[in-house]
Amino acid sequence: TTFAFEQRRLSDDSKCKNYNLPDPVPSFHNASHHHVTLRGSTRLKALVTGAAGFIGSHVARDCFKLGLEVVIVDDLSGGFLRNLPPHNEARFIQGDLKDASFVSKLFNEEKFDLVYHIAAYAAEGLSHR
């Protein structure tokens, strides 16, 4: 299955007009040929939480295919190491998102442009604790 992104143009008066996005925005099937950039020539940095789970692992891989620098965080309480993307596609940091000091340090050191917060407990009741 190919998931195509809808292309949207930013208005000239937009505060975000410094984005350097490829034209057109790539679909997943050919995304490896494009690199989404911001801040001049550096790649966008994406955080994917819960990447040891089924959905998070696919989100992390697709981010890499889009040309993003990918950092993944998981506490491995419900996911598996085997689900993580290869080291050349993403950098893995094991940590607990319920730990405020961990999260604060992570965001202060990494300076993410995008966050995909997929981490959650599989049992709905556990996610509320």
PDB file of C-alpha atoms in Angstrom:
ATOM      1  CA  THR A   1       0.000   0.000   0.000  1.00  0.00           C
ATOM      2  CA  THR A   2       1.258   3.465  -0.858  1.00  0.00           C
ATOM      3  CA  PHE A   3       0.298   6.374   1.353  1.00  0.00           C
ATOM      4  CA  ALA A   4       0.505   9.682  -0.476  1.00  0.00           C
ATOM      5  CA  PHE A   5       0.711  12.966   1.362  1.00  0.00           C
ATOM      6  CA  GLU A   6      -1.469  15.848   0.316  1.00  0.00           C
ATOM      7  CA  GLN A   7       0.655  18.753  -0.843  1.00  0.00           C
ATOM      8  CA  ARG A   8      -0.105  22.073   0.824  1.00  0.00           C
ATOM      9  CA  ARG A   9       1.477  25.405   0.052  1.00  0.00           C
ATOM     10  CA  LEU A  10       2.242  27.879   2.804  1.00  0.00           C
ATOM     11  CA  SER A  11       1.001  31.408   2.307  1.00  0.00           C
ATOM     12  CA  ASP A  12       3.609  34.128   1.845  1.00  0.00           C
ATOM     13  CA  ASP A  13       2.646  35.711   5.146  1.00  0.00           C
ATOM     14  CA  SER A  14       3.078  32.446   7.048  1.00  0.00           C
ATOM     15  CA  LYS A  15       5.561  32.426   9.912  1.00  0.00           C
ATOM     16  CA  CYS A  16       6.716  29.051   8.558  1.00  0.00           C
ATOM     17  CA  LYS A  17       7.791  30.265   5.137  1.00  0.00           C
ATOM     18  CA  ASN A  18      11.426  29.263   5.826  1.00  0.00           C
ATOM     19  CA  TYR A  19      10.605  25.569   5.454  1.00  0.00           C
ATOM     20  CA  ASN A  20      12.520  24.000   2.584  1.00  0.00           C
ATOM     21  CA  LEU A  21      10.164  21.171   1.602  1.00  0.00           C
ATOM     22  CA  PRO A  22      10.581  19.051  -1.518  1.00  0.00           C
ATOM     23  CA  ASP A  23       8.107  19.738  -4.291  1.00  0.00           C
ATOM     24  CA  PRO A  24       5.898  17.752  -4.406  1.00  0.00           C
ATOM     25  CA  VAL A  25       5.816  16.259  -0.923  1.00  0.00           C
ATOM     26  CA  PRO A  26       6.916  12.628  -1.407  1.00  0.00           C
ATOM     27  CA  SER A  27       4.810   9.552  -0.911  1.00  0.00           C
ATOM     28  CA  PHE A  28       6.208   6.626   1.068  1.00  0.00           C
ATOM     29  CA  HIS A  29       6.973   4.548  -2.033  1.00  0.00           C
ATOM     30  CA  ASN A  30       9.588   6.991  -3.324  1.00  0.00           C
ATOM     31  CA  ALA A  31      10.418   8.854  -0.143  1.00  0.00           C
ATOM     32  CA  SER A  32      13.967   7.528   0.102  1.00  0.00           C
ATOM     33  CA  HIS A  33      14.894   9.835  -2.762  1.00  0.00           C
ATOM     34  CA  HIS A  34      13.859  12.967  -0.857  1.00  0.00           C
ATOM     35  CA  HIS A  35      15.252  14.606   2.244  1.00  0.00           C
ATOM     36  CA  VAL A  36      12.987  16.960   4.139  1.00  0.00           C
ATOM     37  CA  THR A  37      15.029  19.843   5.476  1.00  0.00           C
ATOM     38  CA  LEU A  38      14.618  22.729   7.861  1.00  0.00           C
ATOM     39  CA  ARG A  39      17.198  25.093   9.317  1.00  0.00           C
ATOM     40  CA  GLY A  40      19.224  25.385   6.151  1.00  0.00           C
ATOM     41  CA  SER A  41      20.883  22.163   5.077  1.00  0.00           C
ATOM     42  CA  THR A  42      20.348  20.042   8.199  1.00  0.00           C
ATOM     43  CA  ARG A  43      17.775  17.269   8.222  1.00  0.00           C
ATOM     44  CA  LEU A  44      14.694  17.440  10.383  1.00  0.00           C
ATOM     45  CA  LYS A  45      15.061  15.469  13.606  1.00  0.00           C
ATOM     46  CA  ALA A  46      12.086  13.311  14.594  1.00  0.00           C
ATOM     47  CA  LEU A  47      11.381  11.668  17.928  1.00  0.00           C
ATOM     48  CA  VAL A  48       9.325   8.484  17.763  1.00  0.00           C
ATOM     49  CA  THR A  49       8.177   7.155  21.124  1.00  0.00           C
ATOM     50  CA  GLY A  50       7.036   3.558  21.483  1.00  0.00           C
ATOM     51  CA  ALA A  51       9.157   2.411  18.543  1.00  0.00           C
ATOM     52  CA  ALA A  52       9.627  -1.075  20.002  1.00  0.00           C
ATOM     53  CA  GLY A  53       5.936  -1.658  19.388  1.00  0.00           C
ATOM     54  CA  PHE A  54       4.318  -2.623  16.102  1.00  0.00           C
ATOM     55  CA  ILE A  55       2.986   0.794  15.047  1.00  0.00           C
ATOM     56  CA  GLY A  56       5.894   2.834  16.410  1.00  0.00           C
ATOM     57  CA  SER A  57       8.453   0.684  14.609  1.00  0.00           C
ATOM     58  CA  HIS A  58       6.717   1.303  11.281  1.00  0.00           C
ATOM     59  CA  VAL A  59       6.454   5.039  11.960  1.00  0.00           C
ATOM     60  CA  ALA A  60      10.190   5.165  12.747  1.00  0.00           C
ATOM     61  CA  ARG A  61      11.104   3.306   9.546  1.00  0.00           C
ATOM     62  CA  ASP A  62       8.884   5.555   7.437  1.00  0.00           C
ATOM     63  CA  CYS A  63      10.451   8.654   9.016  1.00  0.00           C
ATOM     64  CA  PHE A  64      13.876   7.334   8.011  1.00  0.00           C
ATOM     65  CA  LYS A  65      12.638   6.655   4.466  1.00  0.00           C
ATOM     66  CA  LEU A  66      11.459  10.273   4.311  1.00  0.00           C
ATOM     67  CA  GLY A  67      14.999  11.390   5.050  1.00  0.00           C
ATOM     68  CA  LEU A  68      14.479  12.383   8.672  1.00  0.00           C
ATOM     69  CA  GLU A  69      17.069  11.934  11.398  1.00  0.00           C
ATOM     70  CA  VAL A  70      15.257   9.518  13.730  1.00  0.00           C
ATOM     71  CA  VAL A  71      15.621   9.162  17.491  1.00  0.00           C
ATOM     72  CA  ILE A  72      13.492   6.490  19.116  1.00  0.00           C
ATOM     73  CA  VAL A  73      12.578   6.207  22.789  1.00  0.00           C
ATOM     74  CA  ASP A  74      11.009   3.194  24.431  1.00  0.00           C
ATOM     75  CA  ASP A  75      11.119   1.680  27.914  1.00  0.00           C
ATOM     76  CA  LEU A  76      10.645  -1.836  26.463  1.00  0.00           C
ATOM     77  CA  SER A  77       7.813  -2.541  28.894  1.00  0.00           C
ATOM     78  CA  GLY A  78       5.497  -3.644  26.108  1.00  0.00           C
ATOM     79  CA  GLY A  79       7.606  -3.718  22.963  1.00  0.00           C
ATOM     80  CA  PHE A  80      10.475  -5.825  21.732  1.00  0.00           C
ATOM     81  CA  LEU A  81      14.059  -5.058  20.716  1.00  0.00           C
ATOM     82  CA  ARG A  82      13.493  -7.040  17.522  1.00  0.00           C
ATOM     83  CA  ASN A  83      10.924  -4.427  16.414  1.00  0.00           C
ATOM     84  CA  LEU A  84      13.421  -1.563  16.552  1.00  0.00           C
ATOM     85  CA  PRO A  85      14.744  -0.249  13.228  1.00  0.00           C
ATOM     86  CA  PRO A  86      18.410  -1.013  12.450  1.00  0.00           C
ATOM     87  CA  HIS A  87      21.056   1.244  14.025  1.00  0.00           C
ATOM     88  CA  ASN A  88      21.776   2.898  10.684  1.00  0.00           C
ATOM     89  CA  GLU A  89      18.136   4.072  10.477  1.00  0.00           C
ATOM     90  CA  ALA A  90      17.542   5.349  14.007  1.00  0.00           C
ATOM     91  CA  ARG A  91      19.238   6.006  17.332  1.00  0.00           C
ATOM     92  CA  PHE A  92      17.647   4.141  20.245  1.00  0.00           C
ATOM     93  CA  ILE A  93      17.395   5.638  23.733  1.00  0.00           C
ATOM     94  CA  GLN A  94      15.878   3.446  26.418  1.00  0.00           C
ATOM     95  CA  GLY A  95      13.921   5.507  28.909  1.00  0.00           C
ATOM     96  CA  ASP A  96      10.638   6.005  30.709  1.00  0.00           C
ATOM     97  CA  LEU A  97       8.466   8.870  29.473  1.00  0.00           C
ATOM     98  CA  LYS A  98       6.825   9.046  32.898  1.00  0.00           C
ATOM     99  CA  ASP A  99      10.181  10.289  34.255  1.00  0.00           C
ATOM    100  CA  ALA A 100       9.978  14.090  33.964  1.00  0.00           C
ATOM    101  CA  SER A 101      13.733  14.606  34.362  1.00  0.00           C
ATOM    102  CA  PHE A 102      14.438  12.087  31.564  1.00  0.00           C
ATOM    103  CA  VAL A 103      11.980  13.823  29.225  1.00  0.00           C
ATOM    104  CA  SER A 104      13.307  17.283  30.093  1.00  0.00           C
ATOM    105  CA  LYS A 105      16.909  16.227  29.465  1.00  0.00           C
ATOM    106  CA  LEU A 106      15.914  14.478  26.223  1.00  0.00           C
ATOM    107  CA  PHE A 107      14.216  17.574  24.792  1.00  0.00           C
ATOM    108  CA  ASN A 108      16.930  19.958  25.978  1.00  0.00           C
ATOM    109  CA  GLU A 109      19.715  17.901  24.391  1.00  0.00           C
ATOM    110  CA  GLU A 110      18.072  16.730  21.163  1.00  0.00           C
ATOM    111  CA  LYS A 111      16.088  19.730  19.838  1.00  0.00           C
ATOM    112  CA  PHE A 112      13.427  17.766  17.928  1.00  0.00           C
ATOM    113  CA  ASP A 113      11.567  19.253  14.986  1.00  0.00           C
ATOM    114  CA  LEU A 114       8.873  16.558  14.974  1.00  0.00           C
ATOM    115  CA  VAL A 115       7.436  14.265  17.642  1.00  0.00           C
ATOM    116  CA  TYR A 116       5.435  11.115  16.969  1.00  0.00           C
ATOM    117  CA  HIS A 117       4.139  10.055  20.375  1.00  0.00           C
ATOM    118  CA  ILE A 118       3.071   6.437  19.834  1.00  0.00           C
ATOM    119  CA  ALA A 119       4.058   5.075  23.265  1.00  0.00           C
ATOM    120  CA  ALA A 120       1.194   3.644  25.283  1.00  0.00           C
ATOM    121  CA  TYR A 121       0.297   0.543  27.201  1.00  0.00           C
ATOM    122  CA  ALA A 122      -1.563  -2.035  25.117  1.00  0.00           C
ATOM    123  CA  ALA A 123      -4.247  -2.452  27.785  1.00  0.00           C
ATOM    124  CA  GLU A 124      -6.316   0.747  27.783  1.00  0.00           C
ATOM    125  CA  GLY A 125      -6.733   0.795  31.544  1.00  0.00           C
ATOM    126  CA  LEU A 126      -2.960   0.774  32.135  1.00  0.00           C
ATOM    127  CA  SER A 127      -2.460   3.927  30.044  1.00  0.00           C
ATOM    128  CA  HIS A 128      -4.366   6.026  32.572  1.00  0.00           C
ATOM    129  CA  ARG A 129      -2.167   5.246  35.566  1.00  0.00           C
TER     130      ARG A 129
END
